[in-house]
Short mmCIF file of C-alpha atoms in Angstrom, two decimals:
data_model
loop_
_atom_site.label_atom_id
_atom_site.label_comp_id
_atom_site.label_asym_id
_atom_site.label_seq_id
_atom_site.Cartn_x
_atom_site.Cartn_y
_atom_site.Cartn_z
CA GLU A 607 98.25 116.21 103.32
CA VAL A 608 97.55 112.87 104.95
CA GLN A 609 99.71 112.23 108.00
CA LEU A 610 99.78 109.07 110.10
CA LEU A 611 102.00 109.03 113.18
CA GLU A 612 102.43 105.82 115.13
CA SER A 613 103.54 105.60 118.75
CA GLY A 614 103.64 103.18 121.66
CA GLY A 615 106.26 100.72 120.50
CA GLY A 616 108.99 99.40 122.76
CA LEU A 617 110.52 96.38 124.44
CA VAL A 618 108.15 93.93 126.11
CA GLN A 619 108.60 90.46 127.59
CA PRO A 620 106.97 87.39 126.06
CA GLY A 621 103.43 87.08 127.33
CA GLY A 622 103.21 90.81 127.95
CA SER A 623 100.96 93.51 126.52
CA LEU A 624 101.43 96.72 124.59
CA ARG A 625 99.09 99.31 123.09
CA LEU A 626 99.97 101.09 119.87
CA SER A 627 98.39 104.33 118.68
CA CYS A 628 98.21 106.10 115.33
CA ALA A 629 97.38 109.81 115.21
CA ALA A 630 95.76 110.76 111.91
CA SER A 631 95.50 114.19 110.31
CA GLY A 632 94.90 115.81 106.94
CA PHE A 633 91.69 113.92 106.12
CA THR A 634 88.25 113.16 107.54
CA PHE A 635 89.30 110.23 109.71
CA SER A 636 85.85 108.68 110.22
CA SER A 637 85.30 108.41 106.46
CA TYR A 638 88.08 105.90 105.90
CA ALA A 639 88.86 102.38 106.99
CA MET A 640 92.23 101.77 108.59
CA SER A 641 94.63 98.90 109.15
CA TRP A 642 97.76 97.83 110.96
CA VAL A 643 100.50 96.17 108.91
CA ARG A 644 103.77 94.86 110.33
CA GLN A 645 107.24 94.06 109.05
CA ALA A 646 109.58 91.75 110.92
CA PRO A 647 113.29 92.69 110.73
CA GLY A 648 114.58 92.06 107.22
CA LYS A 649 111.27 90.56 106.11
CA GLY A 650 108.27 91.54 103.99
CA LEU A 651 104.96 93.14 104.91
CA GLU A 652 102.22 91.30 106.80
CA TRP A 653 98.71 92.65 107.32
CA VAL A 654 97.61 92.42 110.98
CA SER A 655 94.16 93.95 111.52
CA GLY A 656 91.64 96.24 109.84
CA ILE A 657 88.64 98.33 110.87
CA SER A 658 85.88 100.15 109.02
CA GLY A 659 85.50 103.92 109.17
CA SER A 660 82.64 103.71 111.67
CA GLY A 661 84.46 101.11 113.75
CA ASP A 662 81.54 98.69 113.48
CA SER A 663 83.50 96.04 111.57
CA THR A 664 86.91 94.61 112.37
CA TYR A 665 89.11 92.05 110.66
CA ASP A 666 92.15 90.13 111.91
CA ALA A 667 94.85 87.94 110.45
CA ASP A 668 94.88 84.37 111.73
CA SER A 669 98.28 84.95 113.33
CA VAL A 670 96.90 87.53 115.78
CA ARG A 671 93.21 86.63 116.14
CA GLY A 672 92.24 86.40 119.80
CA ARG A 673 95.39 88.22 120.96
CA PHE A 674 95.24 91.61 119.22
CA THR A 675 92.32 94.06 119.16
CA ILE A 676 92.01 96.96 116.74
CA SER A 677 89.88 99.97 117.66
CA ARG A 678 89.45 103.63 116.74
CA ASP A 679 88.29 106.85 118.38
CA ASN A 680 86.87 109.04 115.62
CA SER A 681 86.44 111.96 118.01
CA LYS A 682 90.21 111.98 118.56
CA ASN A 683 91.30 110.85 115.06
CA THR A 684 93.17 107.97 116.62
CA LEU A 685 93.62 104.33 115.65
CA SER A 686 94.76 101.82 118.27
CA LEU A 687 96.06 98.27 118.48
CA GLN A 688 95.91 96.45 121.81
CA MET A 689 98.40 93.58 121.74
CA ASN A 690 98.19 90.87 124.40
CA SER A 691 100.00 87.56 124.93
CA LEU A 692 102.91 88.82 122.86
CA ARG A 693 105.33 86.35 121.32
CA ALA A 694 108.86 86.67 119.95
CA GLU A 695 107.45 86.33 116.44
CA ASP A 696 105.41 89.51 116.96
CA THR A 697 108.66 91.49 116.89
CA ALA A 698 108.30 93.93 114.01
CA VAL A 699 107.82 97.50 112.90
CA TYR A 700 104.09 98.20 113.01
CA TYR A 701 102.63 100.55 110.40
CA CYS A 702 99.31 102.33 110.38
CA ALA A 703 97.73 102.35 106.90
CA LYS A 704 94.70 104.08 105.41
CA ASP A 705 92.10 102.60 103.06
CA PRO A 706 90.70 104.87 100.31
CA VAL A 707 87.07 104.17 101.32
CA GLU A 708 84.93 103.86 104.47
CA GLN A 709 84.23 100.15 104.12
CA TRP A 710 87.35 98.12 104.85
CA ARG A 711 88.83 96.46 101.78
CA GLY A 712 92.46 96.04 102.76
CA TYR A 713 93.87 98.30 100.04
CA PHE A 714 96.16 101.01 101.35
CA ASP A 715 96.76 104.46 99.86
CA SER A 716 98.69 106.06 102.74
CA TRP A 717 101.17 104.77 105.32
CA GLY A 718 102.75 105.95 108.53
CA GLN A 719 106.45 105.74 109.38
CA GLY A 720 106.04 102.88 111.83
CA THR A 721 106.82 102.04 115.45
CA LEU A 722 109.10 99.19 116.53
CA VAL A 723 107.85 96.47 118.86
CA THR A 724 110.44 94.09 120.30
CA VAL A 725 109.29 91.02 122.23
CA SER A 726 112.19 89.59 124.19
CA SER A 727 113.17 88.54 127.67
CA GLN B 106 94.91 80.17 97.99
CA LEU B 107 95.56 83.80 97.14
CA VAL B 108 99.31 84.27 96.64
CA LEU B 109 101.44 86.96 95.00
CA THR B 110 104.85 86.05 93.60
CA GLN B 111 107.66 88.53 92.97
CA SER B 112 111.28 88.06 91.95
CA PRO B 113 113.53 88.83 94.94
CA SER B 114 115.80 91.20 93.07
CA ALA B 115 116.19 93.31 89.94
CA SER B 116 118.74 95.77 88.66
CA ALA B 117 119.00 98.40 85.94
CA SER B 118 121.23 101.30 85.04
CA LEU B 119 120.70 104.92 85.90
CA GLY B 120 118.46 106.51 83.25
CA ALA B 121 117.23 103.16 81.93
CA SER B 122 113.85 101.49 82.39
CA VAL B 123 112.90 98.45 84.44
CA LYS B 124 109.75 96.33 84.52
CA LEU B 125 108.90 94.55 87.77
CA THR B 126 106.50 91.63 87.79
CA CYS B 127 103.90 90.47 90.31
CA THR B 128 102.12 87.18 89.54
CA LEU B 129 98.73 86.24 90.96
CA SER B 130 98.06 82.64 91.90
CA SER B 131 95.94 80.37 89.74
CA GLY B 132 92.26 81.32 89.71
CA HIS B 133 92.89 84.90 90.78
CA SER B 134 93.82 86.56 87.48
CA SER B 135 90.94 89.07 87.76
CA TYR B 136 92.25 90.62 90.96
CA ALA B 137 93.57 94.15 91.15
CA VAL B 138 96.83 94.85 92.95
CA ALA B 139 98.42 97.85 94.59
CA TRP B 140 102.12 98.66 94.23
CA HIS B 141 104.09 100.17 97.10
CA GLN B 142 107.67 101.45 97.31
CA GLN B 143 109.81 101.19 100.42
CA GLN B 144 113.08 103.11 100.44
CA PRO B 145 115.75 102.02 102.93
CA GLU B 146 114.82 102.70 106.54
CA LYS B 147 111.50 104.27 105.58
CA GLY B 148 107.83 103.33 105.71
CA PRO B 149 106.08 102.14 102.56
CA ARG B 150 104.76 104.61 100.00
CA TYR B 151 101.69 103.90 97.89
CA LEU B 152 102.42 104.09 94.16
CA MET B 153 99.30 102.91 92.36
CA LYS B 154 96.33 100.61 92.11
CA LEU B 155 96.45 98.41 88.99
CA ASN B 156 93.39 96.64 87.61
CA SER B 157 93.31 93.45 85.55
CA ASP B 158 92.57 95.46 82.39
CA GLY B 159 95.70 97.54 82.88
CA ARG B 160 93.94 100.67 84.07
CA HIS B 161 95.79 102.20 86.96
CA SER B 162 95.38 105.13 89.34
CA LYS B 163 98.45 106.61 90.94
CA GLY B 164 98.90 108.13 94.33
CA ASP B 165 99.38 111.83 94.88
CA GLY B 166 102.75 113.09 93.69
CA ILE B 167 103.84 109.88 91.99
CA PRO B 168 105.91 110.85 88.92
CA ASP B 169 104.85 109.96 85.38
CA ARG B 170 107.96 107.75 85.25
CA PHE B 171 105.97 105.15 87.16
CA SER B 172 103.36 103.21 85.19
CA GLY B 173 101.46 99.96 85.41
CA SER B 174 100.18 97.32 83.02
CA SER B 175 98.57 93.88 83.17
CA SER B 176 98.56 90.67 81.18
CA GLY B 177 96.58 87.68 82.43
CA ALA B 178 97.72 86.97 85.98
CA GLU B 179 100.73 89.25 85.66
CA ARG B 180 100.80 92.77 87.05
CA TYR B 181 103.69 94.99 86.02
CA LEU B 182 105.29 98.09 87.42
CA THR B 183 107.48 99.95 84.94
CA ILE B 184 109.86 102.66 86.07
CA SER B 185 111.45 104.71 83.31
CA SER B 186 114.35 107.16 83.44
CA LEU B 187 115.64 105.46 86.59
CA GLN B 188 117.00 107.72 89.28
CA SER B 189 119.14 106.86 92.28
CA GLU B 190 116.22 107.43 94.64
CA ASP B 191 114.29 104.66 92.89
CA GLU B 192 116.58 102.14 94.57
CA ALA B 193 114.14 100.54 96.98
CA ASP B 194 112.00 97.51 97.73
CA TYR B 195 108.80 97.24 95.72
CA PHE B 196 105.84 95.29 97.09
CA CYS B 197 102.65 94.31 95.33
CA GLN B 198 99.54 93.73 97.40
CA THR B 199 96.05 92.40 96.82
CA TRP B 200 92.92 91.86 98.84
CA GLY B 201 89.97 89.51 99.07
CA THR B 202 87.17 88.70 101.48
CA ASP B 203 88.63 89.50 104.90
CA ILE B 204 92.17 88.91 103.69
CA VAL B 205 95.14 90.95 102.57
CA VAL B 206 98.12 89.44 100.79
CA PHE B 207 101.52 90.96 100.08
CA GLY B 208 104.10 89.71 97.64
CA GLY B 209 107.54 89.02 99.01
CA GLY B 210 108.93 92.18 97.43
CA THR B 211 111.54 92.95 94.78
CA LYS B 212 114.73 94.74 95.77
CA LEU B 213 115.63 97.12 92.94
CA THR B 214 119.25 98.15 92.56
CA VAL B 215 120.07 101.15 90.37
CA LEU B 216 123.51 100.64 88.84
#
């Protein structure tokens, strides 16, 4: 059974940094692309960043490009999101999501339960 | 611009059927979509991938009550024999070159 468990969320001041992690199990992690998707309170879903199975290719939404960096450690079955220069509008629950193939397409067939990031002074 | 449009809300009675609609923007009628369910206070759950020809592939454990169909730029999710646990938000999603788009979601109320 695929399991995705996010961690690392919390309260951070505007301009600050935070690093999220997603521990994956139940599948061959390196064989599948992964993404981060967020949901602001009471709002819909917004894709944030994606990465291929090998980690060679990454993709970012315009709203986070240059501030957020997605990465993965296939030896530890872990996906990460380094978030810098955080803004109030980055406040959201952040979900880890799995693609059904190695090459990133942005189509998700499994989701984690999410971790809340609050950006506030 | 790739956009998905969903009605904000829908309702149907327990045991009845409901058909939710997701509309692709002009020029994108060949795109596939994925449907996801989000129950209150939970993470999303993948339901199915739905192609433009109506063929669909469901996620593991998704009941037969959930089905998909397509017509032109419209992508439909039909839920039959509605149960109380089907009360949730339903999002459609599509993807293009280096881009992912979500619809705004439909909040389904089971009466």
